[in-house]
Structure formats: structure tokens, C-alpha cells
mmCIF file of C-alpha atoms in Angstrom:
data_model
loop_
_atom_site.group_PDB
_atom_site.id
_atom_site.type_symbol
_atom_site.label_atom_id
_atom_site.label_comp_id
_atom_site.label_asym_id
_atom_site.label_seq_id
_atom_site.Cartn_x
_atom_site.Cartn_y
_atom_site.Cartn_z
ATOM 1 C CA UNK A 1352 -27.949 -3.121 -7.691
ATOM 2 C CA UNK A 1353 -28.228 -3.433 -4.317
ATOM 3 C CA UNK A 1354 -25.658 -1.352 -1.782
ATOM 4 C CA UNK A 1355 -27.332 -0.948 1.333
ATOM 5 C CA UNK A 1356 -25.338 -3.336 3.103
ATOM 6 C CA UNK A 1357 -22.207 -1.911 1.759
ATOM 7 C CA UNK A 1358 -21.143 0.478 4.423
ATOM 8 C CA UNK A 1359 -22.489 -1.559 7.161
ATOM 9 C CA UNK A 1360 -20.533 -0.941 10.139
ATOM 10 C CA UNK A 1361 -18.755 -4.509 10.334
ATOM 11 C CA UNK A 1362 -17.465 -3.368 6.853
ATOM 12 C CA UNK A 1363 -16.473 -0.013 7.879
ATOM 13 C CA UNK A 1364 -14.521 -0.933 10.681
ATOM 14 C CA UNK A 1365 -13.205 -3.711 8.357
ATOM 15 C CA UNK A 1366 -11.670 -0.634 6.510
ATOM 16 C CA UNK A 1367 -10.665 1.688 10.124
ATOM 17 C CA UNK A 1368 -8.577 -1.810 10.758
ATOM 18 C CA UNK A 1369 -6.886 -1.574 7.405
ATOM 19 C CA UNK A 1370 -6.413 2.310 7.920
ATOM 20 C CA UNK A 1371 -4.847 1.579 11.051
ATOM 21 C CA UNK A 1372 -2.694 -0.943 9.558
ATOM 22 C CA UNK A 1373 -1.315 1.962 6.918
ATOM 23 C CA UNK A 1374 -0.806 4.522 9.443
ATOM 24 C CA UNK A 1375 1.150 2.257 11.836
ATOM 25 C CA UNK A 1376 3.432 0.937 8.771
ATOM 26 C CA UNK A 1377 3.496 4.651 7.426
ATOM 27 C CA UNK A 1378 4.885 6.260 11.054
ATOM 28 C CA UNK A 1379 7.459 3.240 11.379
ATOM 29 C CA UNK A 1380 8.615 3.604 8.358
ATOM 30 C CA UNK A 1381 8.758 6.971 8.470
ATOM 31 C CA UNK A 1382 10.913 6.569 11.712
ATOM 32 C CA UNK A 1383 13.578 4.591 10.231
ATOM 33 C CA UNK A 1384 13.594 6.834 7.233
ATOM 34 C CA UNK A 1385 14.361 9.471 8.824
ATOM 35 C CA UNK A 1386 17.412 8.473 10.997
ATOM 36 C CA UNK A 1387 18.648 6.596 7.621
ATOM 37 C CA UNK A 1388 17.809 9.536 5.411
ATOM 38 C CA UNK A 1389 19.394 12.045 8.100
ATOM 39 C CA UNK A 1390 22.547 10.099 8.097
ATOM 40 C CA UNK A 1391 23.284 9.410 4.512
ATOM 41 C CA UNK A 1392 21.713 13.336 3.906
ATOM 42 C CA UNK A 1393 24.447 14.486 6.709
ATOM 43 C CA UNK A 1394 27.143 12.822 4.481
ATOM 44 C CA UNK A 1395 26.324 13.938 1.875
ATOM 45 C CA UNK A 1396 26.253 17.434 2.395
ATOM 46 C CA UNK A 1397 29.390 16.714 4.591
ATOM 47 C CA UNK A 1398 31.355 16.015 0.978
ATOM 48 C CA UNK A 1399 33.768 12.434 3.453
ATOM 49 C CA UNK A 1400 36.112 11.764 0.764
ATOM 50 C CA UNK A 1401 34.794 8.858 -1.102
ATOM 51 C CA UNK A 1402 31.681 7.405 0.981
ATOM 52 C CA UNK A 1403 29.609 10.643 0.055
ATOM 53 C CA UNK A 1404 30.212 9.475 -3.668
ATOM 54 C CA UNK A 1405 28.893 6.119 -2.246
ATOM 55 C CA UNK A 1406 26.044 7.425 -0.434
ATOM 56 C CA UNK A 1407 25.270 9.502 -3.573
ATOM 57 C CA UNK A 1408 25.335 6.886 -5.874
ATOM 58 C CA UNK A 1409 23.512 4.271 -4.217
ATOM 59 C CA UNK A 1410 20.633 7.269 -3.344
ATOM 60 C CA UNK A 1411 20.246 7.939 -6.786
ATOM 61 C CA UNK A 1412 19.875 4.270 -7.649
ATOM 62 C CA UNK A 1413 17.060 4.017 -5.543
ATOM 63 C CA UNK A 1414 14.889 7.053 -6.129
ATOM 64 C CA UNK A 1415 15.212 5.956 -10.142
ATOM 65 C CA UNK A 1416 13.301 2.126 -9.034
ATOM 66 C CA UNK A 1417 10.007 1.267 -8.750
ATOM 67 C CA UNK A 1418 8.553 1.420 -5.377
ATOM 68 C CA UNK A 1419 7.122 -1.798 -5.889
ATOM 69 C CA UNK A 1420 9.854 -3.426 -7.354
ATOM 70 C CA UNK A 1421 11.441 -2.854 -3.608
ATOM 71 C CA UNK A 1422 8.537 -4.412 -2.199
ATOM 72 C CA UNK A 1423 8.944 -7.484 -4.215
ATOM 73 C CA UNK A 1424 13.038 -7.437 -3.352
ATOM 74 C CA UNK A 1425 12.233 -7.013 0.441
ATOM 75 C CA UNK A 1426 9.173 -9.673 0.281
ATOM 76 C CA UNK A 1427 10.233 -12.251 -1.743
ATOM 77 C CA UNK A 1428 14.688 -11.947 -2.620
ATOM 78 C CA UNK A 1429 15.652 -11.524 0.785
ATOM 79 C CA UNK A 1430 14.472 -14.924 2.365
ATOM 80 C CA UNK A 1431 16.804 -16.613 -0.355
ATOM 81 C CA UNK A 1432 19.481 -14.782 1.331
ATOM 82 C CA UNK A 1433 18.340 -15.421 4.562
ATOM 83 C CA UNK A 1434 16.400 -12.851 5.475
ATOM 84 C CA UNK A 1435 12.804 -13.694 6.439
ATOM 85 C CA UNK A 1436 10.379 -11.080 7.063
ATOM 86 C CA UNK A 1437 7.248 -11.356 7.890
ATOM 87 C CA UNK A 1438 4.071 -9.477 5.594
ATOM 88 C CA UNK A 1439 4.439 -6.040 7.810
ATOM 89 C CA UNK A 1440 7.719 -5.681 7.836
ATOM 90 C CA UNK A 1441 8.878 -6.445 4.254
ATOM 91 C CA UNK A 1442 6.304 -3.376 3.910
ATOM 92 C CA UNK A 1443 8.225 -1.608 5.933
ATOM 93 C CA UNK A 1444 11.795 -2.459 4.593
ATOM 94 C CA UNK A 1445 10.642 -1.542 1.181
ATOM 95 C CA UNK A 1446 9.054 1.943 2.332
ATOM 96 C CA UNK A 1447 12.270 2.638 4.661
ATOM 97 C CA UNK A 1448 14.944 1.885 1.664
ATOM 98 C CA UNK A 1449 12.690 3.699 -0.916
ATOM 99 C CA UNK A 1450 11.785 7.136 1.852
ATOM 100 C CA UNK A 1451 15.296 7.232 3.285
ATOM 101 C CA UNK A 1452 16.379 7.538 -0.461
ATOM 102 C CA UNK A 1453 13.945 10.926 -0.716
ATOM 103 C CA UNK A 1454 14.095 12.026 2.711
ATOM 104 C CA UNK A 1455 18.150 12.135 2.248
ATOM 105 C CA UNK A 1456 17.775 14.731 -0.037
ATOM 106 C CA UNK A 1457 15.722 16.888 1.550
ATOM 107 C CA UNK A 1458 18.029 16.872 4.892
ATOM 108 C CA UNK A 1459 21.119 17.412 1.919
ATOM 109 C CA UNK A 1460 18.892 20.710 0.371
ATOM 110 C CA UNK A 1461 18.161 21.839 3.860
ATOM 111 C CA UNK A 1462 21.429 21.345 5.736
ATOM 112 C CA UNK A 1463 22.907 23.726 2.254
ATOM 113 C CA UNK A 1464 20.559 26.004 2.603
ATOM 114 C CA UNK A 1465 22.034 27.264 5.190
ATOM 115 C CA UNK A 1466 24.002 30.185 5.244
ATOM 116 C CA UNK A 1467 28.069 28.831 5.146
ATOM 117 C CA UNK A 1468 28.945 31.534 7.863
ATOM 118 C CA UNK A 1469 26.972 29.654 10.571
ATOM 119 C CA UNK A 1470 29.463 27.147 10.079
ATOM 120 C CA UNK A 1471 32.477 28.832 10.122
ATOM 121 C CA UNK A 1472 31.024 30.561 13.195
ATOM 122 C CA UNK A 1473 30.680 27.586 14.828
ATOM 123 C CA UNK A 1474 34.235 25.897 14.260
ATOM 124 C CA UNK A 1475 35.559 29.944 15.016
ATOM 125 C CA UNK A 1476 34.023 29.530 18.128
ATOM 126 C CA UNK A 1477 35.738 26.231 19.495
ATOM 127 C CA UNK A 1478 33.172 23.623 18.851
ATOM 128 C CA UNK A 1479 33.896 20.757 16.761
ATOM 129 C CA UNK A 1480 32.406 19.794 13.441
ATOM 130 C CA UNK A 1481 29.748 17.352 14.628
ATOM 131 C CA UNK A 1482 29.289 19.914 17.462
ATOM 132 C CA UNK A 1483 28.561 22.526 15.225
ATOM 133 C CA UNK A 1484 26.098 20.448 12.515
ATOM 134 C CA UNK A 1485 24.075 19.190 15.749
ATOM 135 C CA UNK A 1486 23.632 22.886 17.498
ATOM 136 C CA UNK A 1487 23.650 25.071 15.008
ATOM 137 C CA UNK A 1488 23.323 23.927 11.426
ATOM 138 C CA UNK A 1489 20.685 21.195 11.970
ATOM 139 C CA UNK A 1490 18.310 23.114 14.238
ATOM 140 C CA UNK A 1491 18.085 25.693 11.320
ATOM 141 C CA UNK A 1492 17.828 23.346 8.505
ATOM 142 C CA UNK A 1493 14.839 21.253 10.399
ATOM 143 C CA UNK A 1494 12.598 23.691 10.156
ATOM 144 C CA UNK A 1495 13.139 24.366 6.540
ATOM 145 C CA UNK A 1496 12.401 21.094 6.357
ATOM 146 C CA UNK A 1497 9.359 19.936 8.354
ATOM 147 C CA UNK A 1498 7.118 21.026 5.540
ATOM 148 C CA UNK A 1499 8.604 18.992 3.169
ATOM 149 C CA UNK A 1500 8.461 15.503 5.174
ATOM 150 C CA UNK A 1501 5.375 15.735 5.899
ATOM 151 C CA UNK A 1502 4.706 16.317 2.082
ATOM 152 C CA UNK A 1503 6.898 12.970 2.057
ATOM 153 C CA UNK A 1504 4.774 11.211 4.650
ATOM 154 C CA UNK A 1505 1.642 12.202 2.493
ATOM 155 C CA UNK A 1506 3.201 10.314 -0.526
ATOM 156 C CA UNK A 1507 4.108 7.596 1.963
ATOM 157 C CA UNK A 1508 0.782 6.934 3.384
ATOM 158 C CA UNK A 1509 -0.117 6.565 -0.358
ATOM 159 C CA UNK A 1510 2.261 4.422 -0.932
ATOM 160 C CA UNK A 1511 1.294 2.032 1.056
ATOM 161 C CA UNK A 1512 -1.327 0.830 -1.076
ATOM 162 C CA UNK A 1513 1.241 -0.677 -3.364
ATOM 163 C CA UNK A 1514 2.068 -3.478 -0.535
ATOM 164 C CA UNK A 1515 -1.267 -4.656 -1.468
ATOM 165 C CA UNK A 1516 0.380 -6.997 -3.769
ATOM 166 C CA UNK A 1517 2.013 -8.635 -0.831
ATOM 167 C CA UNK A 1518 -1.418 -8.763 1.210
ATOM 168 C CA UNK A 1519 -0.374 -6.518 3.937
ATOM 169 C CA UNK A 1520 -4.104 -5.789 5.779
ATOM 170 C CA UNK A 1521 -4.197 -2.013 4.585
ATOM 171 C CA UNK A 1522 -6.738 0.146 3.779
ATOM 172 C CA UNK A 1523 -6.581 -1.344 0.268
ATOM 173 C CA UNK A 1524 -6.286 -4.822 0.987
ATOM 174 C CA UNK A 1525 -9.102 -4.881 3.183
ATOM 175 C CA UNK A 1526 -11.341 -2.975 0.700
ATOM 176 C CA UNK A 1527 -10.896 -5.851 -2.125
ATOM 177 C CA UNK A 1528 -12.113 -8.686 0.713
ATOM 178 C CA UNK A 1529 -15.264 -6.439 0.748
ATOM 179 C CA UNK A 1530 -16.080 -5.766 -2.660
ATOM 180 C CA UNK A 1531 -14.674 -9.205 -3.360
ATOM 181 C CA UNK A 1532 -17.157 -11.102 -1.818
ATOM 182 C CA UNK A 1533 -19.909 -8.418 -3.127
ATOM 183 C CA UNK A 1534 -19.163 -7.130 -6.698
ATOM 184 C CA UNK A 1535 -22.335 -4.540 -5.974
ATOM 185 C CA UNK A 1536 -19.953 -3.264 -2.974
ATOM 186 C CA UNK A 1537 -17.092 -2.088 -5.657
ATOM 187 C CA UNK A 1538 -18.391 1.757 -5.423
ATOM 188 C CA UNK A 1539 -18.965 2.148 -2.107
ATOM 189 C CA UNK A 1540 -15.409 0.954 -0.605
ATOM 190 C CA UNK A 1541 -14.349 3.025 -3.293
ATOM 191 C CA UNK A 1542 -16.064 5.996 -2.203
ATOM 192 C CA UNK A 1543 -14.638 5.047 1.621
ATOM 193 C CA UNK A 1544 -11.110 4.226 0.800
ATOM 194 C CA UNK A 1545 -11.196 7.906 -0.971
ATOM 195 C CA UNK A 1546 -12.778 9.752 1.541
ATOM 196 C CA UNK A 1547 -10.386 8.037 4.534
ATOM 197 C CA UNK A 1548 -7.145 8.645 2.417
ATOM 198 C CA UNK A 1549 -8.375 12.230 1.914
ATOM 199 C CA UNK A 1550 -8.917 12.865 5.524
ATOM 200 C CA UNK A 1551 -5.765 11.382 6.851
ATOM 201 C CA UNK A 1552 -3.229 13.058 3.978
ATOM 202 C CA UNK A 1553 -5.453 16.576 3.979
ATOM 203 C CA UNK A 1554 -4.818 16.826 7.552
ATOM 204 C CA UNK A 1555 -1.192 16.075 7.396
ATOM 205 C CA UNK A 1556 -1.315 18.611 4.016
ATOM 206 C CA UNK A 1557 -2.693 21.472 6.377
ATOM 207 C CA UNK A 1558 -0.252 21.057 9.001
ATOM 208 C CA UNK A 1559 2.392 21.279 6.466
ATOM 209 C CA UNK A 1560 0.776 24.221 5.032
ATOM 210 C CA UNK A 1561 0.660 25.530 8.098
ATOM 211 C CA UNK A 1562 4.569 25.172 9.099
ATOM 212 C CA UNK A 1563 5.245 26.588 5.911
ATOM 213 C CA UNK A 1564 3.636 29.670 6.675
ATOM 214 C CA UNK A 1565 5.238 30.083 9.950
ATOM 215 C CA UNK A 1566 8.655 29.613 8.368
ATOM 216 C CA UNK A 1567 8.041 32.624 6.301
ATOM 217 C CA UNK A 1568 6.698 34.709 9.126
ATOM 218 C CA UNK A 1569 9.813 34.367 11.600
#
């Protein structure tokens, strides 16, 4: 079985082009997620009469589907409706509905677990309710937070792989065209999509291990 050719550098760079692909879909994606997951997390925790129960329902709808079952909705439902996307972002649009539907609740858990009294301190003090969320509440809840998007953009950047079955160029998608057109290669673009997921989510997992740290030590 011959492999020598398998992690030529035309191949490898193959793969860097479909790593480059995931991490550009991942950090849009994460983007929108977050201003979408902030929002409906904000109402939520907010209790608006009615749309919080709206929010709320339609969040927990979507963190009990399949992942891929978005992608397919996004890729191939929404041009019968009019909506025509092209390869990168239906991969996007999936990731987006599916991560503001996590992300929401972790901006909900943080923005409670802060103390009550800031709040009341902050509507005591003349500023209004927005006012108060935005200078006070927020900034406190972030950084209870941080560690647990990033955990989210791990799991996101993992993800990814699942658009595969739409054939965005990822990591994964470009690793079949190499194997597929040598079955000897299957191994080795194994071994390389491993080793380039692990390096990209390990970092991320350090610097998330490293905010959490430095949440306990202030």
C-alpha cells in the first residue's frame, strides 16, 4: 500500500484551503449567532409578556433538531420559498439558527447569574432598563460567559463537517476528493483532518481554559 504521495504538499494545502473554508464559515456564523442568541437570550431573561414564551418555545424547538436536518431546511426548503442560497451560506444559515438557539441560553444563564441587586441599583440610580442591562448587567454576565462560547465555537468548528453533505469545500469535503481519487490515501487525510481539527479546537480549548481561570481569580 503505497502512501508516500499522500501528504504531498498540493494535497496538504488542498486540506489548509478546506480548513480555511471551516474557520471562515465557523467565525461568521458565530457572528450572527451571537447578536441573534444575545437578543432572544436578553428576552428571555427579560420575562416581555408573551414574546419571551415565544422566544422560549421556538429555542427549545431548535436545540431538540438535528443539526443536519437544518442544513438540509436551509440548503434545499428554502429556495421553494424563495430563498436561494448559495453552498456557503446555507452552511451558514443552518449553523446561525442551530448556535443562536445554544448561545441564547448561555447569555439567559449568565445575564441570571447575576446578582438581582445590580439591577435594582441601576434603575435606583436613574438609568433606564436597557440602560442598566447594557452598563451594568451585561458587562458582568460576559465574562461569565466567554468561556462557555468559546466551548460553543469548539462544537461549531466541528460542526461544520456535517455541511459536507451539501459539498461546502471544508476540511472534510476536501479530504474525501483526496482519498477519493486514492483509496491508499484514506489513512493519511485521516490522520491530517485529526491532527488540524485538534490544533484549531485545542487552541480555542486553552484560551477558554484560560478565561476560566481568570474569572475565578478576580
Amino acid at each position: 500500500m503505497d502512501m508516500s504521495g499522500a501528504f504531498s504538499w498540493v494535497n496538504i494545502r488542498f486540506l489548509l484551503d478546506g480548513l480555511w473554508v471551516t474557520i471562515q464559515v465557523s467565525i461568521v456564523s458565530i457572528i450572527f449567532s451571537m447578536i441573534i442568541g444575545g437578543v432572544a437570550g436578553t428576552i428571555r431573561y427579560s420575562g416581555i409578556p408573551v414574546v419571551s414564551k415565544i422566544v422560549g418555545m421556538i429555542v427549545d424547538i431548535i436545540r431538540n433538531l438535528p443539526l443536519l436536518l437544518i442544513i438540509f431546511f436551509t440548503y434545499f426548503a428554502l429556495p421553494q420559498i424563495g430563498i436561494q442560497l448559495n453552498i456557503f451560506w446555507a452552511a451558514v444559515a443552518a449553523l446561525t439558527i442551530f448556535e443562536s438557539a445554544m448561545l441564547s441560553e448561555i447569555f439567559r444563564a449568565g445575564l441570571n447569574a447575576v446578582p438581582k441587586g445590580q439591577t435594582e441599583a441601576g434603575l435606583s440610580s436613574g438609568l433606564t432598563y436597557v440602560q442598566t442591562l447594557s452598563i451594568i448587567v451585561f458587562p458582568q454576565a460576559f465574562k461569565s460567559m466567554l468561556p462557555a462560547i468559546l466551548s460553543q465555537l469548539i462544537s461549531l468548528i466541528k460542526d461544520t463537517s456535517l455541511a459536507v453533505i451539501i459539498s461546502l469545500p471544508e476540511l472534510m469535503h476536501n479530504a474525501k476528493i483526496v482519498y477519493g481519487q486514492n483509496t491508499n490515501y484514506v489513512i493519511p487525510m485521516f490522520i491530517a483532518m485529526t491532527a488540524m481539527y485538534f490544533i484549531v479546537c485545542y487552541l480555542l480549548s486553552l484560551v477558554s481554559n484560560l478565561l476560566e481561570t481568570s474569572k475565578y481569580n478576580y
